[in-house]
Coordinates of C-alpha atoms and ligand atoms in Angstrom, one line a residue:
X223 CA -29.4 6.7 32.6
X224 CA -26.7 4.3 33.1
X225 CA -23.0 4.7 32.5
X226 CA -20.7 1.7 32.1
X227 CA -17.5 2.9 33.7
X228 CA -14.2 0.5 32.7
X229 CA -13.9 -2.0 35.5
X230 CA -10.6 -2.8 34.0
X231 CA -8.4 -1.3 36.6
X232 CA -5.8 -3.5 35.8
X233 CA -1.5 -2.8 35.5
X234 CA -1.4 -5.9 32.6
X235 CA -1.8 -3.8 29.6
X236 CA -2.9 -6.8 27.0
X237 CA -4.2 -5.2 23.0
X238 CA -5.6 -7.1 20.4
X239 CA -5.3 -6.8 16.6
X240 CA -8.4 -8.6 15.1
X241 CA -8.5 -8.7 11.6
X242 CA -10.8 -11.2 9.1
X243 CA -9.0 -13.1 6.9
X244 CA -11.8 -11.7 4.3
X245 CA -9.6 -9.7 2.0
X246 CA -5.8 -8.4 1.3
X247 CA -4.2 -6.9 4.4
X248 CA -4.5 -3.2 3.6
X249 CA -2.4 -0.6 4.2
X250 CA -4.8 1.1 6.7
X251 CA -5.4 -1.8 8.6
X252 CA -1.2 -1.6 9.3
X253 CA -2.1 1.6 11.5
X254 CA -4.4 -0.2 13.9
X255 CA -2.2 -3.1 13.8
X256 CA 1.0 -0.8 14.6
X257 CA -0.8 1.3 17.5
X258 CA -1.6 -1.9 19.4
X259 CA 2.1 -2.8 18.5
X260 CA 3.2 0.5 20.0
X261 CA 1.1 0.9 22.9
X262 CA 1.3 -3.1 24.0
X263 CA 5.5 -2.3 23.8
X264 CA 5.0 1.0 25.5
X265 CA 3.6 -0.6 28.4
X266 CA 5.6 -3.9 28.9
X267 CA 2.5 -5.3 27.4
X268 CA 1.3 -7.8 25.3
X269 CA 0.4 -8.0 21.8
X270 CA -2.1 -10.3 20.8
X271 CA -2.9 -11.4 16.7
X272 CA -6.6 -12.6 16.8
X273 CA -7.8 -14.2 13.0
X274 CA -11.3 -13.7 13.5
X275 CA -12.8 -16.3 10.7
X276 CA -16.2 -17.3 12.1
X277 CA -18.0 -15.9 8.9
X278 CA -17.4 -19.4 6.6
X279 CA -17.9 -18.5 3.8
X280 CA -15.9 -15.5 3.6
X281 CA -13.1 -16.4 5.4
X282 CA -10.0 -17.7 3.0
X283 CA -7.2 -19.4 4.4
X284 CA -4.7 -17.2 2.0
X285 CA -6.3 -14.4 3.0
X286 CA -4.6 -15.2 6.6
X287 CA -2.0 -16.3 5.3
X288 CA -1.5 -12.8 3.9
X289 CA -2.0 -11.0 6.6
X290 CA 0.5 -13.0 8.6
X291 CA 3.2 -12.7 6.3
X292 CA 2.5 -8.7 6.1
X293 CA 2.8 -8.2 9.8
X294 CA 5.6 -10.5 10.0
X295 CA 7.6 -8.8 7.3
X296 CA 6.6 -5.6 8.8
X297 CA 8.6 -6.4 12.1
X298 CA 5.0 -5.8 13.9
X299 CA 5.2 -9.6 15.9
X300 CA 2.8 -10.5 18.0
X301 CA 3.4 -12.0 21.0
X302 CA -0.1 -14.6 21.7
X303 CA -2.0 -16.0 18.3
X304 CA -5.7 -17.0 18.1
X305 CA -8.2 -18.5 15.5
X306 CA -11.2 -18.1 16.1
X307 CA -12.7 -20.7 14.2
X308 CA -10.4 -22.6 17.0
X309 CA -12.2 -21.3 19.7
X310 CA -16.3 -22.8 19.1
X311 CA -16.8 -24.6 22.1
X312 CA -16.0 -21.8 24.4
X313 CA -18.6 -19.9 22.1
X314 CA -20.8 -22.3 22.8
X315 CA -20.4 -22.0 26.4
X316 CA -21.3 -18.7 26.5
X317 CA -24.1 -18.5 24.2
X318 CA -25.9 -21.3 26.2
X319 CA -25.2 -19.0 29.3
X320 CA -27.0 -15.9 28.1
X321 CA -30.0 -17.7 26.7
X322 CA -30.3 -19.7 29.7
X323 CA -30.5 -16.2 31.7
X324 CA -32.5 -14.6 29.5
X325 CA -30.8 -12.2 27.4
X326 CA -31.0 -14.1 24.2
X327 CA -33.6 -15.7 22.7
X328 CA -34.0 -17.9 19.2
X329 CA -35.6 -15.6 16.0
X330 CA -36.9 -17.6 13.1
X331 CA -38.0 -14.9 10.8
X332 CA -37.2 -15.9 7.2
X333 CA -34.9 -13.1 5.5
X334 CA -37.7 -11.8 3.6
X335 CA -39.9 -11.0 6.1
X336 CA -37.0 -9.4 8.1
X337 CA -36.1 -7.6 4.7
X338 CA -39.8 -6.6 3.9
X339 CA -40.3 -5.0 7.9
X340 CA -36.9 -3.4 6.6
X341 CA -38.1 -1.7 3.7
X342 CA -41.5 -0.5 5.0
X343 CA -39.4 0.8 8.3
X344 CA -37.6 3.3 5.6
X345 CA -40.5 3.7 3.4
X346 CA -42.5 5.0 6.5
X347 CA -39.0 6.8 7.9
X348 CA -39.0 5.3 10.9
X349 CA -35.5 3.9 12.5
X350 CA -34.8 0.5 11.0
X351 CA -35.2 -2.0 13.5
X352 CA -36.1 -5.6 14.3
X353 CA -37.5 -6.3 17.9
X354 CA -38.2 -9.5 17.4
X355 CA -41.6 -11.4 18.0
X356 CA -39.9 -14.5 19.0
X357 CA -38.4 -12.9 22.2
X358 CA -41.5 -14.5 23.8
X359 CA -41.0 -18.4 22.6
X360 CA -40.3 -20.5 25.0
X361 CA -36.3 -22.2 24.6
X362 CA -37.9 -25.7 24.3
X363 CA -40.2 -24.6 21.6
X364 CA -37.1 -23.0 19.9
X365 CA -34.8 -26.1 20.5
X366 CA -37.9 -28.6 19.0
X367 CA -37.8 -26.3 16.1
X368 CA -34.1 -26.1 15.3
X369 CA -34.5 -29.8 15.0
X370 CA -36.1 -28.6 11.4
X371 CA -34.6 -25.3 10.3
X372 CA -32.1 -23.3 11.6
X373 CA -32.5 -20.0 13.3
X374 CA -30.3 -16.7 14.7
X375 CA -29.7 -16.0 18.7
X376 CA -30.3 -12.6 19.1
X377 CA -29.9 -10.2 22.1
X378 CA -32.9 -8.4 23.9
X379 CA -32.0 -5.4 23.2
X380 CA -33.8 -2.8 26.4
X381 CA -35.7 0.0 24.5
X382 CA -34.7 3.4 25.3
X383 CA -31.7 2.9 27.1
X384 CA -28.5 5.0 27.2
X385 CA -25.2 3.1 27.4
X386 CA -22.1 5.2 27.4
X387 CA -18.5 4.8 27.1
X388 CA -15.2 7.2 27.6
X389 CA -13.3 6.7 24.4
X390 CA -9.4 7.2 25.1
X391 CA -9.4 9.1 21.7
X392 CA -12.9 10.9 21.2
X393 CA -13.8 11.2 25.4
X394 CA -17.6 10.4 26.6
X395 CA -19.4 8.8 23.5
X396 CA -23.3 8.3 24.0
X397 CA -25.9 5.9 22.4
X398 CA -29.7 5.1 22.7
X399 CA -30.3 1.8 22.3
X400 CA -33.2 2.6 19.9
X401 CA -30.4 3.4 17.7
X402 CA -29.1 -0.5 17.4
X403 CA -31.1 -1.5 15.1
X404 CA -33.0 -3.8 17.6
X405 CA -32.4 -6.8 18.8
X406 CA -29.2 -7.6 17.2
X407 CA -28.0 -10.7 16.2
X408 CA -25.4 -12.6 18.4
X409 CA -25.0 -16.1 17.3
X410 CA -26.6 -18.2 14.4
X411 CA -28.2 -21.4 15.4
X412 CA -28.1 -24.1 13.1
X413 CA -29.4 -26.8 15.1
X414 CA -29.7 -27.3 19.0
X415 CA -26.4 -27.5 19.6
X416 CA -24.5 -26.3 16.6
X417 CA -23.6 -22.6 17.1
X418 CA -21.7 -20.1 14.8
X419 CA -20.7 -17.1 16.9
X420 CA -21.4 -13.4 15.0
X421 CA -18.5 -10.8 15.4
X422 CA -20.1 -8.8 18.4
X423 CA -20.4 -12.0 20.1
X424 CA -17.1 -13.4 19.4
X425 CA -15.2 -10.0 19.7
X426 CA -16.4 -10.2 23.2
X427 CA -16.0 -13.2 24.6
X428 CA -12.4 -13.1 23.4
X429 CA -11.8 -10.0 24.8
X430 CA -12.9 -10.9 28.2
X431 CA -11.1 -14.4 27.7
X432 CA -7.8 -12.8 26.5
X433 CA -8.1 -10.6 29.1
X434 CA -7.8 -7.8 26.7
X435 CA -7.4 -4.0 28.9
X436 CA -8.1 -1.9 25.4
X437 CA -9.8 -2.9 22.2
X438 CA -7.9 -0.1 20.3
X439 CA -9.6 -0.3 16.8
X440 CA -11.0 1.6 13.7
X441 CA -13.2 4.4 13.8
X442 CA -16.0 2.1 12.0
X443 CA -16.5 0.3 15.2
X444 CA -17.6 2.9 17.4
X445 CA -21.0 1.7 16.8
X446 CA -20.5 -2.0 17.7
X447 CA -19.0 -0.9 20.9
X448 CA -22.7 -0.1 22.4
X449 CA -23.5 -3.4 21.7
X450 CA -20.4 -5.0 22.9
X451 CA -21.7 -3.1 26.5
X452 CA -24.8 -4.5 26.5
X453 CA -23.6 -8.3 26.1
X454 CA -20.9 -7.3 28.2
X455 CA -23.3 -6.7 31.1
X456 CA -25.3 -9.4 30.7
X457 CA -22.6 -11.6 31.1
X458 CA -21.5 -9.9 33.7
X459 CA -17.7 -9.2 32.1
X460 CA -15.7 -6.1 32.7
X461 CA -15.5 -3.4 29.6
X462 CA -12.3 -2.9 28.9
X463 CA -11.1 0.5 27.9
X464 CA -12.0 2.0 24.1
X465 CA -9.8 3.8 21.6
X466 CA -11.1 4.4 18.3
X467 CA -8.8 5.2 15.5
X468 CA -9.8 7.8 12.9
X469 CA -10.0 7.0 9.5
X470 CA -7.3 7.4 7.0
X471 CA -8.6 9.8 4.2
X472 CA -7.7 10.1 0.5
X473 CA -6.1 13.7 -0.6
X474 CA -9.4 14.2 -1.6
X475 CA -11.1 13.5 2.6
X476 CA -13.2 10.9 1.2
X477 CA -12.5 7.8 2.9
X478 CA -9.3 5.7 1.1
X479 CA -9.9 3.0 -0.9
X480 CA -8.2 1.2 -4.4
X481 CA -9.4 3.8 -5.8
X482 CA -6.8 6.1 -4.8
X483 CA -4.1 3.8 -5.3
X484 CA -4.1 2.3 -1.7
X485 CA -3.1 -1.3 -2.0
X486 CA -2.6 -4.0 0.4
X487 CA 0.6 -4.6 2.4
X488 CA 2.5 -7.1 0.0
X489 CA 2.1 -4.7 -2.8
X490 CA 3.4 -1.7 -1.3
X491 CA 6.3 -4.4 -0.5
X492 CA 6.5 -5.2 -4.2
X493 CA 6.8 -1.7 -5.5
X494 CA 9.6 -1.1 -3.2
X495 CA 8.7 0.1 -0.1
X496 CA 10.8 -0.5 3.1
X497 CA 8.6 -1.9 5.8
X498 CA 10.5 1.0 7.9
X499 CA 9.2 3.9 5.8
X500 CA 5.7 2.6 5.6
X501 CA 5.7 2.1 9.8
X502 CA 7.0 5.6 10.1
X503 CA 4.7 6.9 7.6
X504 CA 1.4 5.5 9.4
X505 CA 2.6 6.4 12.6
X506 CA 2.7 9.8 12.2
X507 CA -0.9 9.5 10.3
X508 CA -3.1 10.8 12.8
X509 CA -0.2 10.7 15.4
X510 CA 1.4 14.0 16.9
X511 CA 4.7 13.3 18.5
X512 CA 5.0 17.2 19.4
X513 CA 8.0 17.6 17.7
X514 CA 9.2 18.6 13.8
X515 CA 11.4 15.6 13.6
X516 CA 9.4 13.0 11.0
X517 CA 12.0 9.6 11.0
X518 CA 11.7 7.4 13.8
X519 CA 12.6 3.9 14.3
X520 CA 10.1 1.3 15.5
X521 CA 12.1 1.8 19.0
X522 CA 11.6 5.5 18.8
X523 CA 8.2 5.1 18.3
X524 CA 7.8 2.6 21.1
X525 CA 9.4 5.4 23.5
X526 CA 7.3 8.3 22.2
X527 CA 4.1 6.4 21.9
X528 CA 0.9 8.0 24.0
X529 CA -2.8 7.0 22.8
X530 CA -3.9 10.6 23.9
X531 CA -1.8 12.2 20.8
X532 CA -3.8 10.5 18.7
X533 CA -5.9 13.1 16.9
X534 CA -9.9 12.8 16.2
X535 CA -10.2 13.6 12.6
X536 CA -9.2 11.6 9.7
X537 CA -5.8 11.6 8.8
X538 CA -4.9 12.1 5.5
X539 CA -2.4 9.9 3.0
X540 CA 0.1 11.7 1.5
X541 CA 2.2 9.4 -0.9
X542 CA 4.6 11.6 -1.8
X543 CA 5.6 12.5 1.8
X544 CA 5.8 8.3 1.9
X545 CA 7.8 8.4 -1.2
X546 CA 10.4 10.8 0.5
X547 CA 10.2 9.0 3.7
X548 CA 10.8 5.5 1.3
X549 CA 14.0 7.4 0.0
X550 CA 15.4 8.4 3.1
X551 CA 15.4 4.7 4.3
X552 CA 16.9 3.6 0.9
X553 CA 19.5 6.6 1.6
X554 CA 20.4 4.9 5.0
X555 CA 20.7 1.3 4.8
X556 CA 23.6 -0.1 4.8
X557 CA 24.8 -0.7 1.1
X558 CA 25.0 -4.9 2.1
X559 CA 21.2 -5.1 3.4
X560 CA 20.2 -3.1 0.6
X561 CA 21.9 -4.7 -2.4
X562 CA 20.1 -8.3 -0.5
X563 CA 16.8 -6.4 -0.7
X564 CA 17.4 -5.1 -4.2
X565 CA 18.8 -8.2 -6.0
X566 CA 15.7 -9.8 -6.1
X567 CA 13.8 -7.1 -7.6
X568 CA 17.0 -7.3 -10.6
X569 CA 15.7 -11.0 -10.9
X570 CA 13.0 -10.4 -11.2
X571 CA 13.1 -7.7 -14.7
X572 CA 15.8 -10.8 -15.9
X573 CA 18.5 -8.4 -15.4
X574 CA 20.5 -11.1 -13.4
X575 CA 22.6 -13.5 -15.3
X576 CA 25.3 -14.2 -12.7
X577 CA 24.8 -12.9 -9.4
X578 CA 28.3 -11.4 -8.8
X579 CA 27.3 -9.3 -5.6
X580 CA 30.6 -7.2 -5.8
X581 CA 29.5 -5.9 -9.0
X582 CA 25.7 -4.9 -7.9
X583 CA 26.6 -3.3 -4.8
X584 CA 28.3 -0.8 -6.6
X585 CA 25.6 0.0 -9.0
X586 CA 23.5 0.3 -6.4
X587 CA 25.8 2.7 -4.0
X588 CA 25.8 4.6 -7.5
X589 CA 21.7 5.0 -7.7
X590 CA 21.3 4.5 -4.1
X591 CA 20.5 8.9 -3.2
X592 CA 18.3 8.9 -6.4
X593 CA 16.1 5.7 -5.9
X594 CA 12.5 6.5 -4.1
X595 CA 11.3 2.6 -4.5
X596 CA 13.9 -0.6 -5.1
X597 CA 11.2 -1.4 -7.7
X598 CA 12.3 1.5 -9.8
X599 CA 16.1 0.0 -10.1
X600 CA 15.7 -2.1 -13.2
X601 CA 15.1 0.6 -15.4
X602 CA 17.4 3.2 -14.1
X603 CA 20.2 0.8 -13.9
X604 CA 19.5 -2.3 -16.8
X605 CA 22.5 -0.7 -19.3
X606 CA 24.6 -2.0 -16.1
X607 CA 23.5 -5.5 -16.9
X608 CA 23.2 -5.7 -20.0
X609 CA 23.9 -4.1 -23.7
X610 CA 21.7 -0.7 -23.9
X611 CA 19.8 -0.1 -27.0
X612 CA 19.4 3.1 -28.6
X613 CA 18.8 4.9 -31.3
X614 CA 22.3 6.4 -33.1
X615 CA 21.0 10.2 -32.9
X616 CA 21.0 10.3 -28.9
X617 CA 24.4 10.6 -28.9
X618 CA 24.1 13.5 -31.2
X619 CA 24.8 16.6 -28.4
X620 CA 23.5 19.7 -29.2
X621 CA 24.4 21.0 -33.4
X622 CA 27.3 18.1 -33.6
X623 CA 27.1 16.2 -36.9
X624 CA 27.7 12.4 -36.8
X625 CA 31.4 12.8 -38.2
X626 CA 31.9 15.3 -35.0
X627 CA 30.5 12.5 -32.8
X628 CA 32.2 9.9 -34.3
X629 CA 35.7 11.8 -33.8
X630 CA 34.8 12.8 -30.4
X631 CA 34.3 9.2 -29.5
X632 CA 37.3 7.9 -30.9
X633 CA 38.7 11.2 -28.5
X634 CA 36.9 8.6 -25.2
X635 CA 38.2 5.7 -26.7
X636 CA 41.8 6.5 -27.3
X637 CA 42.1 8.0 -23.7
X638 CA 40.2 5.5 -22.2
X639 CA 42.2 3.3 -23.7
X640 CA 45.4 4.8 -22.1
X641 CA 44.2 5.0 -18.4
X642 CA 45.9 1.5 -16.7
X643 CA 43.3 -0.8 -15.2
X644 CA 44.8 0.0 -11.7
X645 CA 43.8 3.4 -11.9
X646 CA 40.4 3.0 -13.4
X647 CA 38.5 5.1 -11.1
X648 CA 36.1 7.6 -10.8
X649 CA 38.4 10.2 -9.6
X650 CA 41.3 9.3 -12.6
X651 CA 38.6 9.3 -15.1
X652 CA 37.3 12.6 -14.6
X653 CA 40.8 14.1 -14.1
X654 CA 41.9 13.1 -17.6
X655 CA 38.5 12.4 -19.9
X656 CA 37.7 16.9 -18.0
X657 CA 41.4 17.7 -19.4
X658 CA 40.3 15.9 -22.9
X659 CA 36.9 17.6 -22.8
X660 CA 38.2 20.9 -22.2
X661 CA 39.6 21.1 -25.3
X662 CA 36.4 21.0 -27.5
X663 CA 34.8 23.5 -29.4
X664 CA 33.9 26.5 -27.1
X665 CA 35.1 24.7 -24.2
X666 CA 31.6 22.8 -24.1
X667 CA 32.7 19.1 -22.5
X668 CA 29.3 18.4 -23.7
X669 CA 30.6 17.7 -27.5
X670 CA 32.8 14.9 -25.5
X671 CA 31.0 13.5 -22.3
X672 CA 27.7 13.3 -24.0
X673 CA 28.0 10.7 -26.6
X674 CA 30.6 9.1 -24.1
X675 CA 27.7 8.9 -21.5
X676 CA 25.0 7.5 -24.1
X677 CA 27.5 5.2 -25.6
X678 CA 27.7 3.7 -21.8
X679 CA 24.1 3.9 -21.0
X680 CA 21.8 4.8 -24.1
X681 CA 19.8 7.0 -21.5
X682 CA 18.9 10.3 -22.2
X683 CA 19.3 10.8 -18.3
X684 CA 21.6 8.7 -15.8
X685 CA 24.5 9.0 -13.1
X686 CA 27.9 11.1 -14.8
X687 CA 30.1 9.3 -17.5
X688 CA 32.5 8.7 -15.0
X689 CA 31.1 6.8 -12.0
X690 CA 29.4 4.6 -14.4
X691 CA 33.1 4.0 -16.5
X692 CA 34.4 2.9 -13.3
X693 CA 31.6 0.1 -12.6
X694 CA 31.2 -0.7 -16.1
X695 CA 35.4 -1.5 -15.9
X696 CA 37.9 -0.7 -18.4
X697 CA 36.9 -3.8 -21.1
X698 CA 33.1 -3.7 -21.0
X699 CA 33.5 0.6 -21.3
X700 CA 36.1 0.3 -24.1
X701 CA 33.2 -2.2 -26.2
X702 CA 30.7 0.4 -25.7
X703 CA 32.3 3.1 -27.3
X704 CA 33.2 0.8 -30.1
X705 CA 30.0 -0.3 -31.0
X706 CA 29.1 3.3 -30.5
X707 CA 31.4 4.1 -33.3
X708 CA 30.2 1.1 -35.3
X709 CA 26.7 2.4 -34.8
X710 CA 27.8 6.0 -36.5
X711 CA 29.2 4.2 -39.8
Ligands
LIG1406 N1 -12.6 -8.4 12.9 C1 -12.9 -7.0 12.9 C2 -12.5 -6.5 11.6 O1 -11.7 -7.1 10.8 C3 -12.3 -6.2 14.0 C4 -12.8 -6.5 15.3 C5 -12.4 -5.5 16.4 O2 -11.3 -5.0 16.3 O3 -13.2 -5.4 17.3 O4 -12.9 -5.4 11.2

């Protein structure tokens, strides 16, 4: 029995986000990225960004490039930046060291034969695993032969050994190395001196390099972390401490995917979210800050932040609580920064002719406490940008005929039409175009404020006649109703 106690007793608090520039940056990948975020600032520490794109093939440029621009627009910045693909002579370095002391050793098994041993191992339910025959060729047989095909470094795994590890999160966590699957691959070889570092490798040289204190990370890592000992120790490097995140589960508690609408980081952005609301939202996924309150600001959550709040099972994602906290951002910004952030969003539905920023501020103070996404602004507010269409009946209220609406529209226009451009505004309107509506049939101000409101809009639903006469201006309002009229004839 051995237990690996952190040697890192170290005050410099120094975390690591890791990702591979293999696909989208997702939306649960934001949590791990944030907690290192939060705990790093917590601390007076530092926050490192680490692009780990050995794997060649899989690794795509835009896929970093991705996951740069996400972080950066969600205010996350780091304060060190790594490639690791930059890194391959220190790699090297290492990987000579531990198969010059033994640990490592060259495998040249084909894949089938490691796939048939595979397939036999379940057949015959036994553990899959590969202790390799080749831990007994000598290095200068191996290096001769990578002169001719190229092979994998592997690590000697001990058989029957316990490694264990106190997990900030989950507390002492146990493995059997009869449970790794062998002797696990490190590095590939593909000649004597040409090296391409695997991720347990990689993850921990860097780690001891960067001088990282805690590899905070996803739950699906807990297994590497046995491993990550063992090379540790061979090298003779400290462990740094472990946190492992729980997973972030679908309303369903299966684990989230696309499937449940999760999508990466630049498409929440593009359906409106406010990197503020999407923060707040994953921090309290999994996080208890002991108190009912739900907003905080990145700042708040840098004062509140403690690892040891972190629960152990899966948090679940609730989009409508995401929605709400998306709203309450919207409801908050300053009316400036958010007409910026919403004008583009108008360009891009075409709803922009002239950008006359005056104008679109007010339309957006107006839907501002309705909107949950900036994405949803074209079509509530288009009519304010250009002509509505609509069919003539909609401005038919309740048992009106189309004489009654045509009368009670030349009621809007003719008042309208007496209220001075200096006092067109919300609060005039309502006083005089109420006193007018009062006056229908049965005292129902529907007969005049609803074709009014459809002549102005063509929406069945939208802000009050009045707010909206006030934006659309005296002239532009006046046209409506006329071609409302026309419309009725
Ligand atoms: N590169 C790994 C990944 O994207 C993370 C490595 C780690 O955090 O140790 O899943």
């Amino acid at each position: 029995m051995s237990i690996f106690k952190s040697l890192f007793k170290r005050k410099d608090i120094r975390v690591r986000f890791a990702p591979s520039p293999t696909g989208l940056f997702h939306i649960g990948s934001v949590r791990s990225t944030l907690f290192n975020f939060l705990f790093a600032k917590a601390n007076g520490g530092k926050f490192i960004l680490r692009i780990e794109d050995t794997d060649q093939e899989r690794s795509k440029s835009e896929y970093e490039k991705d996951i740069l621009e996400s972080i950066k627009w969600l205010g996350l910045n780091w304060d060190e930046f790594y490639r690791q693909s930059e890194r391959m002579k220190l790699y090297a370095d290492y990987i000579k060291k531990i198969l010059l002391n033994g640990s490592a050793f060259y495998c040249f098994h084909s894949k089938e034969f490691l796939k048939k041993e595979y397939d036999e191992q379940i057949k015959t339910k036994k553990n899959p695993s590969h202790y390799c025959e080749f831990r007994k060729l000598p290095i200068s047989d191996a290096t001769r032969r990578l002169n001719k095909e190229s092979g994998i470094i592997r690590f000697k795994t001990p058989p029957d050994f316990e490694i264990s590890f106190i997990d900030l999160i989950r507390g002492k966590i146990n493995f059997n190395s009869d449970t790794l699957g062998g002797d696990f691959s490190l590095a590939k070889a593909e000649s004597p001196i040409k090296f391409i570092p695997l991720y347990n490798f990689a993850v921990v040289i860097d780690d001891y390099e960067m001088k990282i204190s805690h590899v905070i990370r996803g739950e699906e890592h807990i297994s590497n972390t046995p491993k990550q000992i063992l090379i540790q120790r061979e090298l003779n490097l400290p462990t740094p401490e472990y946190a492992h995140l729980p997973l972030i589960l679908a309303p369903d508690r299966s684990k989230l995917s696309k499937r449940h609408g999760a999508a990466s980081v630049m498409e929440y952005r593009k359906m409106g979210y406010l990197p503020e609301a999407l923060i707040n939202f994953l921090a309290l996924l999994g996080w208890n800050p002991d108190t009912d309150r739900e907003i905080f600001s990145l700042n708040e959550l840098i004062k509140k932040f403690d690892l040891n709040k972190i629960q152990k099972s899966g948090a679940i994602f609730n989009t409508e609580k995401l929605d709400w906290l998306n709203s309450y951002y919207i409801k908050n910004m300053a009316i400036d920064e958010l007409t910026k952030k919403i004008i583009p969003f108008l360009e891009k539905e075409g709803l922009l002719s002239e950008n006359n920023f005056e104008y679109i501020k007010k339309v957006i103070a107006l839907e501002k406490p309705r909107l949950k996404k900036l994405s949803e602004i074209g079509k509530r507010s288009a009519y304010f940008f250009k002509i509505p269409e609509y069919r003539s009946e909609l401005l038919i209220w309740r048992d009106m005929l189309f004489k009654d609406v045509a009368t009670s529209l030349k009621v809007s226009l003719e008042t309208i039409s007496l209220i001075n451009e200096t006092d067109f505004n919300r609060e005039n309107l309502e006083k005089i175009l109420l006193k007018e509506a009062e006056r229908a049939k049965n005292k129902d101000r529907g007969r005049l404020l609803w074709p009014l409101r459809i002549a102005l809009t063509g929406l069945e639903k939208s802000p009050g006649p009045f707010e909206i006469l006030e934006i659309l201006g005296k002239k532009e309002s006046l046209r409506r109703v006329e071609s409302a009229i026309k419309k009725l004839a």
